Short mmCIF file of C-alpha atoms and ligand atoms in Angstrom, two decimals:
data_model
loop_
_atom_site.label_atom_id
_atom_site.label_comp_id
_atom_site.label_asym_id
_atom_site.label_seq_id
_atom_site.Cartn_x
_atom_site.Cartn_y
_atom_site.Cartn_z
CA MET A 15 85.56 101.50 113.39
CA ARG A 16 83.78 98.29 114.31
CA PRO A 17 84.84 95.52 111.93
CA LYS A 18 83.26 92.08 112.09
CA GLN A 19 85.13 90.34 114.91
CA ARG A 20 85.70 87.11 113.03
CA ILE A 21 87.68 88.74 110.21
CA LEU A 22 90.24 89.90 112.77
CA SER A 23 90.93 86.31 113.84
CA ALA A 24 91.48 85.26 110.19
CA PRO A 25 95.23 85.39 109.44
CA VAL A 26 96.63 87.89 106.94
CA TYR A 27 98.34 85.96 104.11
CA GLN A 28 102.13 85.99 104.38
CA PRO A 29 103.55 85.93 100.84
CA GLY A 30 107.05 84.90 99.77
CA LYS A 31 109.44 87.85 100.20
CA PRO A 32 109.62 90.00 97.02
CA ILE A 33 112.97 90.02 95.15
CA ASP A 34 113.31 93.83 95.19
CA ASP A 35 112.85 93.95 98.98
CA VAL A 36 115.70 91.51 99.51
CA LYS A 37 117.97 93.34 97.07
CA ARG A 38 117.45 96.60 98.93
CA GLU A 39 117.66 95.12 102.43
CA PHE A 40 120.92 93.23 101.88
CA GLY A 41 122.48 95.40 99.15
CA LEU A 42 122.47 92.51 96.68
CA THR A 43 122.28 92.76 92.90
CA GLU A 44 121.31 89.15 92.29
CA VAL A 45 118.54 87.41 94.13
CA ILE A 46 116.93 84.04 93.43
CA LYS A 47 113.32 83.51 94.51
CA LEU A 48 112.42 79.89 95.16
CA ALA A 49 109.61 80.70 97.58
CA SER A 50 106.28 80.75 95.74
CA ASN A 51 106.41 77.75 93.39
CA GLU A 52 106.59 79.99 90.32
CA ASN A 53 107.80 78.61 87.00
CA PRO A 54 111.54 79.44 86.63
CA TYR A 55 111.18 79.19 82.83
CA GLY A 56 108.51 81.91 82.69
CA CYS A 57 105.60 81.37 80.32
CA SER A 58 105.08 80.34 76.70
CA PRO A 59 106.27 83.01 74.22
CA LYS A 60 102.86 82.61 72.57
CA ALA A 61 101.24 83.98 75.74
CA LYS A 62 103.40 87.11 75.52
CA GLU A 63 102.34 87.66 71.90
CA ALA A 64 98.69 87.25 72.87
CA ILE A 65 99.06 89.90 75.57
CA ALA A 66 100.76 92.32 73.17
CA ALA A 67 97.82 91.91 70.77
CA GLN A 68 95.45 93.07 73.56
CA LEU A 69 97.30 96.27 74.41
CA ASP A 70 95.00 98.52 72.39
CA SER A 71 91.93 97.33 74.28
CA LEU A 72 92.94 98.19 77.83
CA ALA A 73 90.14 100.75 78.14
CA LEU A 74 87.46 98.11 77.61
CA TYR A 75 86.00 95.89 80.30
CA PRO A 76 86.88 92.23 79.80
CA ASP A 77 84.34 89.61 78.79
CA GLY A 78 83.02 88.72 82.24
CA ALA A 79 82.05 85.22 81.13
CA SER A 80 85.50 84.50 79.57
CA LEU A 81 83.65 82.95 76.63
CA GLN A 82 86.54 82.23 74.29
CA LEU A 83 88.75 80.82 77.02
CA ARG A 84 85.73 78.87 78.28
CA TRP A 85 85.17 77.22 74.89
CA ASP A 86 88.85 76.45 74.39
CA LEU A 87 89.30 75.00 77.86
CA ALA A 88 86.05 72.98 77.72
CA ASP A 89 87.26 71.47 74.46
CA PHE A 90 90.73 70.76 75.90
CA LEU A 91 89.36 69.12 79.07
CA GLY A 92 86.43 67.32 77.43
CA VAL A 93 83.75 68.98 79.60
CA LYS A 94 80.80 71.27 78.84
CA PRO A 95 81.49 75.05 78.83
CA GLU A 96 78.83 75.36 81.56
CA GLN A 97 80.96 73.16 83.83
CA LEU A 98 83.70 75.82 84.15
CA MET A 99 84.16 78.74 86.55
CA PHE A 100 87.02 81.21 86.14
CA GLY A 101 88.58 83.11 89.01
CA ASN A 102 91.11 85.82 89.71
CA GLY A 103 93.50 82.95 90.41
CA SER A 104 92.17 79.72 91.89
CA ASP A 105 92.49 81.61 95.19
CA GLU A 106 89.34 83.46 94.19
CA ILE A 107 87.51 80.20 93.52
CA VAL A 108 88.41 79.14 97.08
CA LEU A 109 86.88 82.43 98.22
CA MET A 110 83.75 81.96 96.09
CA ILE A 111 83.23 78.41 97.39
CA SER A 112 83.54 79.64 100.97
CA ARG A 113 81.21 82.55 100.32
CA ALA A 114 78.60 80.34 98.64
CA TYR A 115 78.59 77.37 101.02
CA LEU A 116 79.92 78.39 104.46
CA GLU A 117 78.29 80.44 107.22
CA PRO A 118 78.07 80.42 111.03
CA GLY A 119 76.61 77.12 112.23
CA THR A 120 78.26 75.10 109.43
CA ASN A 121 81.69 73.49 109.44
CA THR A 122 84.37 72.60 106.92
CA VAL A 123 86.87 69.74 106.97
CA MET A 124 90.47 70.09 105.81
CA ALA A 125 93.92 68.64 106.42
CA THR A 126 96.59 70.34 108.52
CA PRO A 127 99.08 71.55 107.47
CA THR A 128 97.67 72.39 104.05
CA PHE A 129 97.16 75.43 101.81
CA SER A 130 96.32 78.35 104.11
CA GLN A 131 93.49 79.90 102.10
CA TYR A 132 90.87 77.23 102.94
CA ARG A 133 91.27 78.05 106.61
CA SER A 134 91.31 81.84 106.32
CA ASN A 135 88.28 82.02 104.01
CA ALA A 136 86.32 79.67 106.29
CA MET A 137 87.15 81.92 109.23
CA VAL A 138 85.92 84.99 107.38
CA GLU A 139 82.60 83.21 106.76
CA GLY A 140 82.33 82.22 110.43
CA ALA A 141 82.28 78.45 109.77
CA GLU A 142 83.78 76.02 112.27
CA LEU A 143 87.11 74.47 111.21
CA ILE A 144 87.68 70.75 111.51
CA GLU A 145 91.38 70.18 110.83
CA VAL A 146 92.64 66.62 110.40
CA PRO A 147 96.41 66.09 110.78
CA LEU A 148 98.33 64.72 107.80
CA LYS A 149 99.59 61.16 108.24
CA ASP A 150 103.26 60.93 107.15
CA GLY A 151 102.74 64.15 105.22
CA VAL A 152 99.71 62.76 103.32
CA HIS A 153 95.98 63.55 103.66
CA ASP A 154 94.35 61.07 106.06
CA LEU A 155 91.20 60.61 103.99
CA GLU A 156 89.73 57.98 106.32
CA ALA A 157 89.93 60.31 109.30
CA MET A 158 88.64 63.20 107.17
CA ALA A 159 85.59 61.15 106.10
CA SER A 160 84.93 60.23 109.75
CA ALA A 161 85.13 63.90 110.75
CA ILE A 162 82.20 64.86 108.47
CA ASN A 163 78.91 65.49 110.31
CA GLY A 164 75.48 66.95 109.61
CA GLN A 165 76.80 70.53 109.64
CA THR A 166 79.67 69.87 107.20
CA ARG A 167 79.30 71.75 103.91
CA VAL A 168 82.77 71.60 102.30
CA VAL A 169 85.77 69.22 102.46
CA TRP A 170 89.11 70.36 101.01
CA VAL A 171 91.60 67.92 99.47
CA CYS A 172 94.80 69.60 98.29
CA ASN A 173 96.23 67.09 95.82
CA PRO A 174 99.21 67.33 95.58
CA ASN A 175 99.30 68.91 99.02
CA ASN A 176 100.99 72.26 99.55
CA PRO A 177 103.36 72.39 101.51
CA SER A 178 104.22 68.65 101.69
CA GLY A 179 104.10 67.93 97.92
CA THR A 180 102.50 64.52 98.49
CA ILE A 181 99.48 62.99 96.74
CA VAL A 182 96.55 60.74 97.57
CA GLY A 183 96.02 57.97 95.01
CA THR A 184 92.99 56.90 92.97
CA SER A 185 91.88 54.01 95.20
CA GLU A 186 92.05 56.05 98.45
CA LEU A 187 90.20 58.92 96.81
CA GLU A 188 87.45 56.67 95.43
CA ALA A 189 86.94 55.00 98.80
CA PHE A 190 86.70 58.48 100.34
CA LEU A 191 84.24 59.85 97.77
CA LYS A 192 81.93 56.87 98.35
CA LYS A 193 81.75 57.78 102.05
CA VAL A 194 81.10 61.53 101.65
CA PRO A 195 77.38 62.45 101.78
CA LYS A 196 76.10 63.65 98.40
CA ASP A 197 75.23 67.12 99.73
CA VAL A 198 78.78 67.83 100.98
CA LEU A 199 81.02 69.59 98.47
CA VAL A 200 84.44 67.98 97.93
CA VAL A 201 87.07 70.42 96.61
CA MET A 202 90.04 68.85 94.83
CA ASP A 203 92.71 71.56 94.63
CA GLU A 204 94.98 70.43 91.78
CA ALA A 205 97.18 73.54 91.38
CA TYR A 206 100.17 71.28 90.59
CA TYR A 207 98.27 68.80 88.37
CA GLU A 208 100.59 69.22 85.36
CA TYR A 209 103.71 68.44 87.41
CA VAL A 210 102.50 65.06 88.71
CA VAL A 211 104.18 61.94 87.27
CA ASP A 212 102.99 59.24 89.72
CA GLU A 213 100.57 56.87 87.97
CA ALA A 214 98.57 56.45 91.19
CA TYR A 215 97.43 60.10 90.85
CA PRO A 216 93.66 60.23 90.33
CA GLN A 217 92.16 61.53 87.08
CA THR A 218 89.27 63.41 88.63
CA ILE A 219 87.44 64.84 85.61
CA PRO A 220 85.93 61.45 84.68
CA MET A 221 84.79 61.14 88.33
CA LEU A 222 82.50 64.19 87.95
CA ALA A 223 79.85 62.04 86.26
CA GLN A 224 79.59 59.78 89.30
CA TYR A 225 80.16 62.45 91.97
CA PRO A 226 78.18 65.63 91.25
CA ASN A 227 79.37 67.01 94.62
CA LEU A 228 82.95 67.35 93.32
CA ILE A 229 84.77 70.51 92.18
CA ILE A 230 88.30 70.44 90.74
CA LEU A 231 90.51 73.56 90.95
CA ARG A 232 93.39 74.19 88.56
CA THR A 233 95.37 77.27 87.62
CA PHE A 234 97.43 79.07 84.99
CA SER A 235 99.72 80.38 87.77
CA LYS A 236 102.01 77.42 88.26
CA ILE A 237 103.29 75.37 85.30
CA TYR A 238 101.79 77.80 82.74
CA GLY A 239 103.88 80.56 84.34
CA LEU A 240 101.15 83.25 84.35
CA ALA A 241 100.88 83.92 88.10
CA THR A 242 100.79 87.70 87.67
CA LEU A 243 97.75 87.57 85.39
CA ARG A 244 95.58 85.72 87.97
CA VAL A 245 93.65 83.08 86.06
CA GLY A 246 92.44 79.96 87.84
CA TYR A 247 89.45 77.74 87.16
CA GLY A 248 87.04 75.28 88.68
CA ILE A 249 85.52 72.24 86.93
CA ALA A 250 82.27 70.89 88.39
CA SER A 251 78.62 70.02 87.77
CA GLU A 252 76.52 72.78 86.20
CA GLU A 253 74.63 73.01 89.50
CA ILE A 254 77.75 73.89 91.53
CA ILE A 255 78.93 76.38 88.89
CA SER A 256 75.51 78.06 89.00
CA HIS A 257 75.85 78.50 92.80
CA LEU A 258 79.28 80.08 92.42
CA ASP A 259 77.97 82.43 89.72
CA HIS A 260 75.83 84.13 92.37
CA VAL A 261 78.92 85.28 94.28
CA ARG A 262 81.26 85.98 91.34
CA GLU A 263 82.40 89.56 90.74
CA PRO A 264 81.27 90.72 87.27
CA PHE A 265 84.75 91.19 85.73
CA ASN A 266 86.91 88.91 87.83
CA THR A 267 89.42 87.95 85.13
CA SER A 268 91.17 90.41 82.79
CA SER A 269 91.31 90.42 78.98
CA LEU A 270 95.09 90.05 79.23
CA GLY A 271 94.71 87.04 81.48
CA GLN A 272 92.11 85.41 79.27
CA ALA A 273 94.13 85.96 76.09
CA ALA A 274 97.37 84.74 77.64
CA ALA A 275 95.67 81.67 79.12
CA ARG A 276 94.20 80.72 75.73
CA ALA A 277 97.59 80.99 74.03
CA ALA A 278 99.35 79.16 76.87
CA LEU A 279 96.82 76.33 76.72
CA LYS A 280 97.62 75.81 73.03
CA ASP A 281 101.34 75.44 73.80
CA GLN A 282 101.34 72.05 75.51
CA GLU A 283 104.92 71.47 74.32
CA PHE A 284 106.00 74.20 76.73
CA VAL A 285 104.09 72.51 79.56
CA LYS A 286 105.66 69.13 78.83
CA GLU A 287 109.15 70.57 78.67
CA CYS A 288 108.71 72.43 81.98
CA SER A 289 107.41 69.28 83.64
CA ARG A 290 110.39 67.28 82.33
CA ARG A 291 112.94 69.86 83.48
CA ASN A 292 111.19 70.08 86.84
CA ARG A 293 111.65 66.37 87.47
CA GLU A 294 115.36 66.76 86.65
CA GLY A 295 115.65 69.71 89.03
CA LEU A 296 113.81 67.88 91.76
CA LYS A 297 116.23 64.96 91.40
CA GLN A 298 119.17 67.36 91.49
CA LEU A 299 117.94 68.64 94.87
CA THR A 300 116.88 65.32 96.41
CA ASP A 301 120.02 63.44 95.28
CA ARG A 302 122.05 65.93 97.33
CA PHE A 303 119.63 65.69 100.28
CA ASP A 304 120.11 61.90 100.15
CA GLU A 305 123.89 62.37 100.19
CA TRP A 306 123.57 64.57 103.26
CA GLY A 307 121.19 62.14 104.95
CA LEU A 308 118.36 64.70 105.06
CA SER A 309 114.75 63.53 104.95
CA TYR A 310 112.12 65.13 102.72
CA TYR A 311 108.59 64.35 101.56
CA PRO A 312 108.25 62.63 98.17
CA SER A 313 107.17 65.50 95.93
CA GLN A 314 104.86 65.38 92.91
CA THR A 315 105.16 69.15 92.51
CA ASN A 316 107.70 71.86 91.69
CA PHE A 317 108.74 72.24 95.33
CA VAL A 318 110.20 70.04 98.04
CA LEU A 319 109.80 70.18 101.81
CA VAL A 320 113.12 69.18 103.35
CA ASN A 321 113.90 68.58 107.01
CA LEU A 322 117.16 70.35 107.92
CA ASN A 323 116.51 69.79 111.63
CA LEU A 324 117.59 73.40 112.21
CA ASP A 325 115.60 76.47 113.28
CA SER A 326 113.59 77.23 110.13
CA ASP A 327 113.52 80.99 110.51
CA GLU A 328 117.26 81.08 111.22
CA VAL A 329 118.11 79.06 108.07
CA PHE A 330 115.67 81.20 106.08
CA LYS A 331 117.55 84.34 107.20
CA GLN A 332 120.96 82.86 106.42
CA LEU A 333 119.82 81.98 102.90
CA LEU A 334 118.29 85.44 102.49
CA GLN A 335 121.63 87.09 103.26
CA GLN A 336 123.07 85.08 100.39
CA GLY A 337 120.33 86.28 98.04
CA ILE A 338 118.19 83.14 98.11
CA ILE A 339 114.53 83.36 99.09
CA VAL A 340 112.84 80.12 100.15
CA ARG A 341 109.93 79.49 102.53
CA SER A 342 110.55 78.82 106.19
CA GLY A 343 108.77 75.61 107.22
CA LYS A 344 107.81 77.14 110.55
CA ALA A 345 105.10 79.39 109.10
CA LEU A 346 103.82 76.42 107.07
CA GLY A 347 103.40 74.10 110.05
CA PHE A 348 106.71 72.26 109.59
CA PRO A 349 109.24 73.68 112.06
CA GLY A 350 112.79 72.58 111.21
CA TYR A 351 111.95 72.34 107.49
CA GLN A 352 112.35 74.59 104.44
CA ARG A 353 110.04 74.53 101.43
CA ILE A 354 112.17 75.07 98.33
CA THR A 355 110.75 75.67 94.86
CA VAL A 356 112.58 73.75 92.13
CA GLY A 357 114.43 76.31 90.01
CA THR A 358 116.63 76.07 86.92
CA ALA A 359 119.66 73.74 87.22
CA GLU A 360 121.83 76.78 87.95
CA GLN A 361 119.49 78.15 90.64
CA ASN A 362 119.25 74.72 92.27
CA GLU A 363 123.02 74.45 92.38
CA LYS A 364 123.22 77.86 94.09
CA VAL A 365 120.71 76.92 96.76
CA LEU A 366 122.53 73.61 97.32
CA GLN A 367 125.87 75.40 97.70
CA ALA A 368 124.37 77.77 100.26
CA LEU A 369 122.68 74.92 102.10
CA ALA A 370 125.92 72.90 102.12
CA ASN A 371 127.59 75.64 104.17
CA ILE A 372 124.69 75.81 106.59
CA VAL A 373 124.35 72.03 106.99
CA VAL A 374 128.10 71.51 107.35
CA GLY A 375 128.33 74.53 109.66
CA ALA A 376 125.80 72.84 111.92
CA GLY A 377 128.04 69.76 112.08
CA LYS A 378 125.83 67.57 109.94
C1 PLP B 28 99.48 78.37 94.25
C2 PLP B 28 98.31 77.64 94.78
C3 PLP B 28 97.00 78.05 94.52
C4 PLP B 28 96.66 79.42 94.00
O1 PLP B 28 96.97 79.67 92.77
P1 PLP B 28 96.36 80.94 92.01
O2 PLP B 28 95.64 80.33 90.88
O3 PLP B 28 97.54 81.74 91.63
O4 PLP B 28 95.44 81.69 92.93
C5 PLP B 28 95.95 77.28 94.93
N1 PLP B 28 96.16 76.15 95.61
C6 PLP B 28 97.39 75.73 95.91
C7 PLP B 28 97.56 74.47 96.66
C8 PLP B 28 98.50 76.46 95.51
O5 PLP B 28 99.72 76.06 95.86
#
């Protein structure tokens, strides 16, 4: 076979290790997965009821336009229904943006390290990558604006950033948006929007009126706890949405996903409670890191990137043997670190116990 050469240079996504794999490999009955920033409290019970009500319609194709979810979400966000694009996870919106705007001869600007999918989709499209190092774990928006040139089509801002958990604030973002040429698309990936508590965090929907080159990505996979159903969305000008519509697969979200997302959206109490518990869990982890004198990035998400100053892959393996799956910082561009998803209080205590042995064992 003769595949397109550039797809072979694009990395294959490395997911968090599945629970069943680890159980089998190490003969464990109990395994905790704190590797993929999933919600440890699951999803709203209302979402489960909504899925059950769909079970007699599995033979039918879903509504490709997601009309009911579109109306509900437009109402909830205060935007027009035509300003929304749904994807098979926000991952698919990243793919659609790349497919619609990038090609050989163009370039795209992003931070490094950041979410891996911007890079791999740009490589598949044959666009040049311009990667701007984070400054103290935060997007360097000034340097990113300076990196834009006549061939730039898309700039990615992951806010909060995965894997560092940090945010850029309203004033930095506004200064940046003023500098970006009007024909360059700015993608604000806000997968962790509902977890953020810092008041400096920008409210980007009102900015759409002033910046028609902006698209905001959010998802039902993280705080809404529906990762398996793959529903993400983009909010943008009608013009941008119309471009993405040209590259959208006809039935890219399922009826189950749409129904669950609608029900989950209505249960904002669940969202608030998960956000509150997450801040408690984050404090539980970082208080202990402080005690141990470990440094970590200030997180506005449901994960924390902590510097153990030990071989990341080695620590990852040691935790795995104890039935705890986290993410080795090495693969994420932070050698010496681990990225740990905030779990329930009990799960956090288990990971802290396991880490205590490793940190003490290393003479820290
Ligand atoms: C998890 C994550 C996504 C993808 O979420 P899906 O909607 O499940 O595809 C997108 N961006 C970032 C930064 C993420 O961490």
